[in-house]
Amino acid sequence: MTMPRLIPEPNEVLEMLKRTGAYREGHFVYPSGQHTPHYFQMPLAFRYYDTARVLAVALSRKLRLEKDVSSALPKVSIISPSPGGIPVAFAVREALSAEQIYWAEREDGKRMFRQYVNAGEVHPCVIVDDISRTGTALLETVDIVRQLGARVIGCAVIVRFRNSPARLEVPGDEPVPILSLVDFDAKWYDSGDACSDCKKGAPEEHVRF
Ligand SMILES: [Zn+2]
């Protein structure tokens, strides 16, 4: 028996996401009216414990290769920008044996941490998420981490859309690369007029976000 490689290739990750239903191909319409031939519903990959573990271990291996992260462990916080990333954050925390974990939520449209999360020791932060489509969630999380007085020392996502930022600019500090298992060439059309699936008459599936 051969040892599984700890960082699977992007095509293997995509295959895993496809197999679990997290990566879907078809003809999708967003609430914004945009059309796209692919859709990611990442929690579907994390409902299978084995898949979740493989993906989280792969992310943790990438993060350990960053000197800022490996030298700070275990006194590191793993941060999710939203409740959707909590399973990823818990699994990465376990793989890294990091001491802290917390996540942001939206209250009145504003991303924030739970009250009193700044109590006690606040470790330097590694931001993790299942997917980065535009980078906005990661960038907003950098802001609120800095408001806590903590440094951002790492960032990793399973899938990064290639047109979104590849690193986080941190004022007064070195930029932090956004590590990913898959860099994905996302395609979308602003409306049905230009959509190739509409031209083919393919049935539409409406997605919630
Ligand atoms: Zn269409």
PDB file of C-alpha atoms and ligand atoms in Angstrom:
ATOM      1  CA  MET A   1       0.000   0.000   0.000  1.00  0.00           C
ATOM      2  CA  THR A   2       1.350   3.427  -0.885  1.00  0.00           C
ATOM      3  CA  MET A   3       1.015   6.400   1.410  1.00  0.00           C
ATOM      4  CA  PRO A   4      -1.550   8.902   0.149  1.00  0.00           C
ATOM      5  CA  ARG A   5       0.086  12.131  -0.943  1.00  0.00           C
ATOM      6  CA  LEU A   6      -0.774  14.865   1.496  1.00  0.00           C
ATOM      7  CA  ILE A   7      -1.468  17.571  -1.059  1.00  0.00           C
ATOM      8  CA  PRO A   8      -3.620  16.184  -3.895  1.00  0.00           C
ATOM      9  CA  GLU A   9      -3.318  17.698  -7.369  1.00  0.00           C
ATOM     10  CA  PRO A  10      -5.934  20.322  -8.390  1.00  0.00           C
ATOM     11  CA  ASN A  11      -7.625  17.890 -10.799  1.00  0.00           C
ATOM     12  CA  GLU A  12      -7.905  15.300  -7.999  1.00  0.00           C
ATOM     13  CA  VAL A  13      -9.470  17.896  -5.699  1.00  0.00           C
ATOM     14  CA  LEU A  14     -11.917  18.933  -8.416  1.00  0.00           C
ATOM     15  CA  GLU A  15     -12.782  15.263  -8.981  1.00  0.00           C
ATOM     16  CA  MET A  16     -13.450  14.874  -5.241  1.00  0.00           C
ATOM     17  CA  LEU A  17     -15.682  17.965  -5.287  1.00  0.00           C
ATOM     18  CA  LYS A  18     -17.531  16.631  -8.319  1.00  0.00           C
ATOM     19  CA  ARG A  19     -18.028  13.208  -6.764  1.00  0.00           C
ATOM     20  CA  THR A  20     -19.564  14.718  -3.605  1.00  0.00           C
ATOM     21  CA  GLY A  21     -21.802  17.110  -5.573  1.00  0.00           C
ATOM     22  CA  ALA A  22     -19.911  20.175  -4.339  1.00  0.00           C
ATOM     23  CA  TYR A  23     -18.787  21.020  -7.882  1.00  0.00           C
ATOM     24  CA  ARG A  24     -21.689  20.974 -10.328  1.00  0.00           C
ATOM     25  CA  GLU A  25     -21.777  21.512 -14.065  1.00  0.00           C
ATOM     26  CA  GLY A  26     -24.936  22.655 -15.809  1.00  0.00           C
ATOM     27  CA  HIS A  27     -26.802  25.843 -16.573  1.00  0.00           C
ATOM     28  CA  PHE A  28     -27.208  27.956 -13.453  1.00  0.00           C
ATOM     29  CA  VAL A  29     -28.842  31.328 -12.888  1.00  0.00           C
ATOM     30  CA  TYR A  30     -27.897  33.427  -9.856  1.00  0.00           C
ATOM     31  CA  PRO A  31     -30.426  35.714  -8.099  1.00  0.00           C
ATOM     32  CA  SER A  32     -28.443  38.597  -9.693  1.00  0.00           C
ATOM     33  CA  GLY A  33     -29.526  37.333 -13.130  1.00  0.00           C
ATOM     34  CA  GLN A  34     -26.023  36.149 -14.040  1.00  0.00           C
ATOM     35  CA  HIS A  35     -25.723  32.831 -15.854  1.00  0.00           C
ATOM     36  CA  THR A  36     -22.900  30.340 -15.293  1.00  0.00           C
ATOM     37  CA  PRO A  37     -22.056  26.801 -16.479  1.00  0.00           C
ATOM     38  CA  HIS A  38     -20.720  25.720 -13.058  1.00  0.00           C
ATOM     39  CA  TYR A  39     -21.693  26.001  -9.425  1.00  0.00           C
ATOM     40  CA  PHE A  40     -19.947  25.219  -6.150  1.00  0.00           C
ATOM     41  CA  GLN A  41     -21.967  24.099  -3.146  1.00  0.00           C
ATOM     42  CA  MET A  42     -18.971  23.395  -0.909  1.00  0.00           C
ATOM     43  CA  PRO A  43     -20.711  22.044   2.236  1.00  0.00           C
ATOM     44  CA  LEU A  44     -21.618  18.964   0.177  1.00  0.00           C
ATOM     45  CA  ALA A  45     -17.926  17.968   0.220  1.00  0.00           C
ATOM     46  CA  PHE A  46     -17.758  18.527   3.973  1.00  0.00           C
ATOM     47  CA  ARG A  47     -20.719  16.318   4.821  1.00  0.00           C
ATOM     48  CA  TYR A  48     -18.440  13.329   4.165  1.00  0.00           C
ATOM     49  CA  TYR A  49     -15.945  13.111   7.002  1.00  0.00           C
ATOM     50  CA  ASP A  50     -13.247  11.392   4.893  1.00  0.00           C
ATOM     51  CA  THR A  51     -13.417  14.034   2.158  1.00  0.00           C
ATOM     52  CA  ALA A  52     -13.420  16.828   4.711  1.00  0.00           C
ATOM     53  CA  ARG A  53     -10.324  15.359   6.346  1.00  0.00           C
ATOM     54  CA  VAL A  54      -8.399  14.958   3.072  1.00  0.00           C
ATOM     55  CA  LEU A  55      -9.176  18.561   2.042  1.00  0.00           C
ATOM     56  CA  ALA A  56      -8.344  19.993   5.469  1.00  0.00           C
ATOM     57  CA  VAL A  57      -5.080  18.058   5.761  1.00  0.00           C
ATOM     58  CA  ALA A  58      -4.101  19.312   2.306  1.00  0.00           C
ATOM     59  CA  LEU A  59      -4.806  22.912   3.359  1.00  0.00           C
ATOM     60  CA  SER A  60      -2.887  22.418   6.591  1.00  0.00           C
ATOM     61  CA  ARG A  61       0.142  21.074   4.672  1.00  0.00           C
ATOM     62  CA  LYS A  62       0.137  24.170   2.463  1.00  0.00           C
ATOM     63  CA  LEU A  63      -0.131  26.418   5.518  1.00  0.00           C
ATOM     64  CA  ARG A  64       2.705  24.638   7.357  1.00  0.00           C
ATOM     65  CA  LEU A  65       5.005  25.461   4.446  1.00  0.00           C
ATOM     66  CA  GLU A  66       4.544  29.159   5.294  1.00  0.00           C
ATOM     67  CA  LYS A  67       7.267  30.102   7.759  1.00  0.00           C
ATOM     68  CA  ASP A  68       5.084  32.741   9.487  1.00  0.00           C
ATOM     69  CA  VAL A  69       2.471  30.070  10.215  1.00  0.00           C
ATOM     70  CA  SER A  70       4.729  27.144  11.161  1.00  0.00           C
ATOM     71  CA  SER A  71       6.815  29.293  13.522  1.00  0.00           C
ATOM     72  CA  ALA A  72       3.712  30.633  15.326  1.00  0.00           C
ATOM     73  CA  LEU A  73       1.985  27.256  15.917  1.00  0.00           C
ATOM     74  CA  PRO A  74       0.271  26.218  18.132  1.00  0.00           C
ATOM     75  CA  LYS A  75      -0.526  29.769  19.303  1.00  0.00           C
ATOM     76  CA  VAL A  76      -2.588  30.512  16.193  1.00  0.00           C
ATOM     77  CA  SER A  77      -6.276  31.293  15.633  1.00  0.00           C
ATOM     78  CA  ILE A  78      -8.061  29.705  12.701  1.00  0.00           C
ATOM     79  CA  ILE A  79     -10.693  32.144  11.478  1.00  0.00           C
ATOM     80  CA  SER A  80     -13.678  31.607   9.209  1.00  0.00           C
ATOM     81  CA  PRO A  81     -15.142  34.685   7.473  1.00  0.00           C
ATOM     82  CA  SER A  82     -18.662  33.233   7.822  1.00  0.00           C
ATOM     83  CA  PRO A  83     -20.558  30.340   9.418  1.00  0.00           C
ATOM     84  CA  GLY A  84     -20.279  28.517   6.060  1.00  0.00           C
ATOM     85  CA  GLY A  85     -16.542  28.073   6.604  1.00  0.00           C
ATOM     86  CA  ILE A  86     -16.803  26.684  10.135  1.00  0.00           C
ATOM     87  CA  PRO A  87     -16.407  23.002   9.129  1.00  0.00           C
ATOM     88  CA  VAL A  88     -13.245  23.922   7.176  1.00  0.00           C
ATOM     89  CA  ALA A  89     -11.924  25.961  10.100  1.00  0.00           C
ATOM     90  CA  PHE A  90     -12.486  23.147  12.622  1.00  0.00           C
ATOM     91  CA  ALA A  91     -10.882  20.544  10.356  1.00  0.00           C
ATOM     92  CA  VAL A  92      -7.848  22.745   9.607  1.00  0.00           C
ATOM     93  CA  ARG A  93      -7.511  23.594  13.280  1.00  0.00           C
ATOM     94  CA  GLU A  94      -7.349  19.915  14.093  1.00  0.00           C
ATOM     95  CA  ALA A  95      -4.770  19.208  11.387  1.00  0.00           C
ATOM     96  CA  LEU A  96      -2.571  22.086  12.584  1.00  0.00           C
ATOM     97  CA  SER A  97      -3.209  21.607  16.333  1.00  0.00           C
ATOM     98  CA  ALA A  98      -3.879  25.349  16.508  1.00  0.00           C
ATOM     99  CA  GLU A  99      -5.174  26.613  19.860  1.00  0.00           C
ATOM    100  CA  GLN A 100      -8.032  28.896  18.864  1.00  0.00           C
ATOM    101  CA  ILE A 101     -10.863  29.042  16.381  1.00  0.00           C
ATOM    102  CA  TYR A 102     -13.579  31.591  15.742  1.00  0.00           C
ATOM    103  CA  TRP A 103     -15.717  32.908  12.941  1.00  0.00           C
ATOM    104  CA  ALA A 104     -17.406  36.057  11.726  1.00  0.00           C
ATOM    105  CA  GLU A 105     -21.118  36.504  11.079  1.00  0.00           C
ATOM    106  CA  ARG A 106     -23.167  39.169   9.399  1.00  0.00           C
ATOM    107  CA  GLU A 107     -25.152  41.415  11.689  1.00  0.00           C
ATOM    108  CA  ASP A 108     -27.140  44.216  10.038  1.00  0.00           C
ATOM    109  CA  GLY A 109     -25.173  43.575   6.859  1.00  0.00           C
ATOM    110  CA  LYS A 110     -21.835  44.073   8.607  1.00  0.00           C
ATOM    111  CA  ARG A 111     -19.266  41.292   9.105  1.00  0.00           C
ATOM    112  CA  MET A 112     -18.281  40.981  12.753  1.00  0.00           C
ATOM    113  CA  PHE A 113     -17.077  38.603  15.445  1.00  0.00           C
ATOM    114  CA  ARG A 114     -19.127  37.626  18.459  1.00  0.00           C
ATOM    115  CA  GLN A 115     -18.967  40.073  21.317  1.00  0.00           C
ATOM    116  CA  TYR A 116     -16.087  39.552  23.817  1.00  0.00           C
ATOM    117  CA  VAL A 117     -14.045  37.462  21.344  1.00  0.00           C
ATOM    118  CA  ASN A 118     -11.204  39.893  22.072  1.00  0.00           C
ATOM    119  CA  ALA A 119     -11.164  38.845  25.747  1.00  0.00           C
ATOM    120  CA  GLY A 120      -8.063  36.983  26.884  1.00  0.00           C
ATOM    121  CA  GLU A 121      -5.120  36.225  24.627  1.00  0.00           C
ATOM    122  CA  VAL A 122      -5.770  36.830  20.911  1.00  0.00           C
ATOM    123  CA  HIS A 123      -3.397  34.789  18.741  1.00  0.00           C
ATOM    124  CA  PRO A 124      -2.174  35.726  15.253  1.00  0.00           C
ATOM    125  CA  CYS A 125      -4.720  34.592  12.683  1.00  0.00           C
ATOM    126  CA  VAL A 126      -4.942  32.238   9.753  1.00  0.00           C
ATOM    127  CA  ILE A 127      -8.060  32.853   7.666  1.00  0.00           C
ATOM    128  CA  VAL A 128      -9.561  29.790   5.972  1.00  0.00           C
ATOM    129  CA  ASP A 129     -12.652  29.345   3.822  1.00  0.00           C
ATOM    130  CA  ASP A 130     -14.108  26.768   1.479  1.00  0.00           C
ATOM    131  CA  ILE A 131     -14.181  29.059  -1.567  1.00  0.00           C
ATOM    132  CA  SER A 132     -13.094  32.549  -2.612  1.00  0.00           C
ATOM    133  CA  ARG A 133     -15.216  33.806  -5.505  1.00  0.00           C
ATOM    134  CA  THR A 134     -14.422  37.539  -5.289  1.00  0.00           C
ATOM    135  CA  GLY A 135     -12.115  37.797  -2.270  1.00  0.00           C
ATOM    136  CA  THR A 136     -14.492  40.216  -0.514  1.00  0.00           C
ATOM    137  CA  ALA A 137     -15.172  37.950   2.466  1.00  0.00           C
ATOM    138  CA  LEU A 138     -11.436  37.421   3.028  1.00  0.00           C
ATOM    139  CA  LEU A 139     -10.646  41.129   2.724  1.00  0.00           C
ATOM    140  CA  GLU A 140     -13.413  42.119   5.147  1.00  0.00           C
ATOM    141  CA  THR A 141     -12.133  39.505   7.577  1.00  0.00           C
ATOM    142  CA  VAL A 142      -8.624  40.983   7.437  1.00  0.00           C
ATOM    143  CA  ASP A 143     -10.144  44.288   8.567  1.00  0.00           C
ATOM    144  CA  ILE A 144     -11.969  42.861  11.557  1.00  0.00           C
ATOM    145  CA  VAL A 145      -8.991  40.705  12.582  1.00  0.00           C
ATOM    146  CA  ARG A 146      -6.852  43.834  12.614  1.00  0.00           C
ATOM    147  CA  GLN A 147      -9.513  45.626  14.667  1.00  0.00           C
ATOM    148  CA  LEU A 148      -9.003  42.886  17.273  1.00  0.00           C
ATOM    149  CA  GLY A 149      -5.339  43.866  17.309  1.00  0.00           C
ATOM    150  CA  ALA A 150      -4.255  40.522  15.813  1.00  0.00           C
ATOM    151  CA  ARG A 151      -1.905  39.883  12.866  1.00  0.00           C
ATOM    152  CA  VAL A 152      -2.997  37.951   9.784  1.00  0.00           C
ATOM    153  CA  ILE A 153      -0.207  35.426   9.139  1.00  0.00           C
ATOM    154  CA  GLY A 154      -1.830  33.074   6.636  1.00  0.00           C
ATOM    155  CA  CYS A 155      -4.813  32.408   4.402  1.00  0.00           C
ATOM    156  CA  ALA A 156      -6.000  29.277   2.611  1.00  0.00           C
ATOM    157  CA  VAL A 157      -9.101  28.256   0.662  1.00  0.00           C
ATOM    158  CA  ILE A 158     -10.042  25.056  -1.123  1.00  0.00           C
ATOM    159  CA  VAL A 159     -11.146  26.770  -4.347  1.00  0.00           C
ATOM    160  CA  ARG A 160     -10.093  30.230  -5.513  1.00  0.00           C
ATOM    161  CA  PHE A 161     -11.645  31.785  -8.602  1.00  0.00           C
ATOM    162  CA  ARG A 162      -8.712  32.898 -10.702  1.00  0.00           C
ATOM    163  CA  ASN A 163     -10.095  36.416 -11.230  1.00  0.00           C
ATOM    164  CA  SER A 164     -10.202  37.037  -7.454  1.00  0.00           C
ATOM    165  CA  PRO A 165      -7.166  38.325  -5.487  1.00  0.00           C
ATOM    166  CA  ALA A 166      -4.209  35.935  -5.062  1.00  0.00           C
ATOM    167  CA  ARG A 167      -2.993  37.725  -1.945  1.00  0.00           C
ATOM    168  CA  LEU A 168      -4.301  39.844   0.894  1.00  0.00           C
ATOM    169  CA  GLU A 169      -2.877  43.314   1.254  1.00  0.00           C
ATOM    170  CA  VAL A 170      -2.398  43.980   4.955  1.00  0.00           C
ATOM    171  CA  PRO A 171      -1.721  47.636   5.825  1.00  0.00           C
ATOM    172  CA  GLY A 172       1.624  48.019   7.593  1.00  0.00           C
ATOM    173  CA  ASP A 173       2.526  44.349   7.099  1.00  0.00           C
ATOM    174  CA  GLU A 174       3.693  41.958   4.367  1.00  0.00           C
ATOM    175  CA  PRO A 175       0.965  40.857   1.911  1.00  0.00           C
ATOM    176  CA  VAL A 176      -0.370  37.380   2.738  1.00  0.00           C
ATOM    177  CA  PRO A 177      -0.688  34.911  -0.168  1.00  0.00           C
ATOM    178  CA  ILE A 178      -4.093  33.235  -0.532  1.00  0.00           C
ATOM    179  CA  LEU A 179      -3.146  29.550  -0.760  1.00  0.00           C
ATOM    180  CA  SER A 180      -5.573  27.284  -2.605  1.00  0.00           C
ATOM    181  CA  LEU A 181      -5.970  23.658  -3.641  1.00  0.00           C
ATOM    182  CA  VAL A 182      -7.679  24.621  -6.914  1.00  0.00           C
ATOM    183  CA  ASP A 183      -7.455  27.849  -8.938  1.00  0.00           C
ATOM    184  CA  PHE A 184     -10.627  27.805 -10.988  1.00  0.00           C
ATOM    185  CA  ASP A 185     -11.382  29.666 -14.236  1.00  0.00           C
ATOM    186  CA  ALA A 186     -14.889  30.843 -13.476  1.00  0.00           C
ATOM    187  CA  LYS A 187     -17.132  31.737 -16.406  1.00  0.00           C
ATOM    188  CA  TRP A 188     -20.276  33.779 -16.209  1.00  0.00           C
ATOM    189  CA  TYR A 189     -22.552  35.888 -18.312  1.00  0.00           C
ATOM    190  CA  ASP A 190     -24.212  39.058 -17.075  1.00  0.00           C
ATOM    191  CA  SER A 191     -27.534  37.931 -18.546  1.00  0.00           C
ATOM    192  CA  GLY A 192     -29.072  35.176 -20.617  1.00  0.00           C
ATOM    193  CA  ASP A 193     -28.436  37.108 -23.847  1.00  0.00           C
ATOM    194  CA  ALA A 194     -24.787  36.089 -24.106  1.00  0.00           C
ATOM    195  CA  CYS A 195     -25.131  32.692 -22.359  1.00  0.00           C
ATOM    196  CA  SER A 196     -24.099  29.746 -24.516  1.00  0.00           C
ATOM    197  CA  ASP A 197     -26.383  27.354 -22.579  1.00  0.00           C
ATOM    198  CA  CYS A 198     -29.378  29.638 -23.215  1.00  0.00           C
ATOM    199  CA  LYS A 199     -28.526  29.554 -26.929  1.00  0.00           C
ATOM    200  CA  LYS A 200     -28.589  25.741 -26.760  1.00  0.00           C
ATOM    201  CA  GLY A 201     -31.932  25.894 -24.933  1.00  0.00           C
ATOM    202  CA  ALA A 202     -30.561  24.016 -21.903  1.00  0.00           C
ATOM    203  CA  PRO A 203     -32.991  24.050 -18.940  1.00  0.00           C
ATOM    204  CA  GLU A 204     -32.054  26.584 -16.215  1.00  0.00           C
ATOM    205  CA  GLU A 205     -31.390  25.790 -12.603  1.00  0.00           C
ATOM    206  CA  HIS A 206     -31.868  28.704 -10.217  1.00  0.00           C
ATOM    207  CA  VAL A 207     -29.408  28.861  -7.350  1.00  0.00           C
ATOM    208  CA  ARG A 208     -30.047  30.782  -4.125  1.00  0.00           C
ATOM    209  CA  PHE A 209     -26.639  32.501  -3.960  1.00  0.00           C
TER     210      PHE A 209
HETATM  211 ZN    ZN B   1     -28.156  30.851 -19.616  1.00  0.00          ZN
END
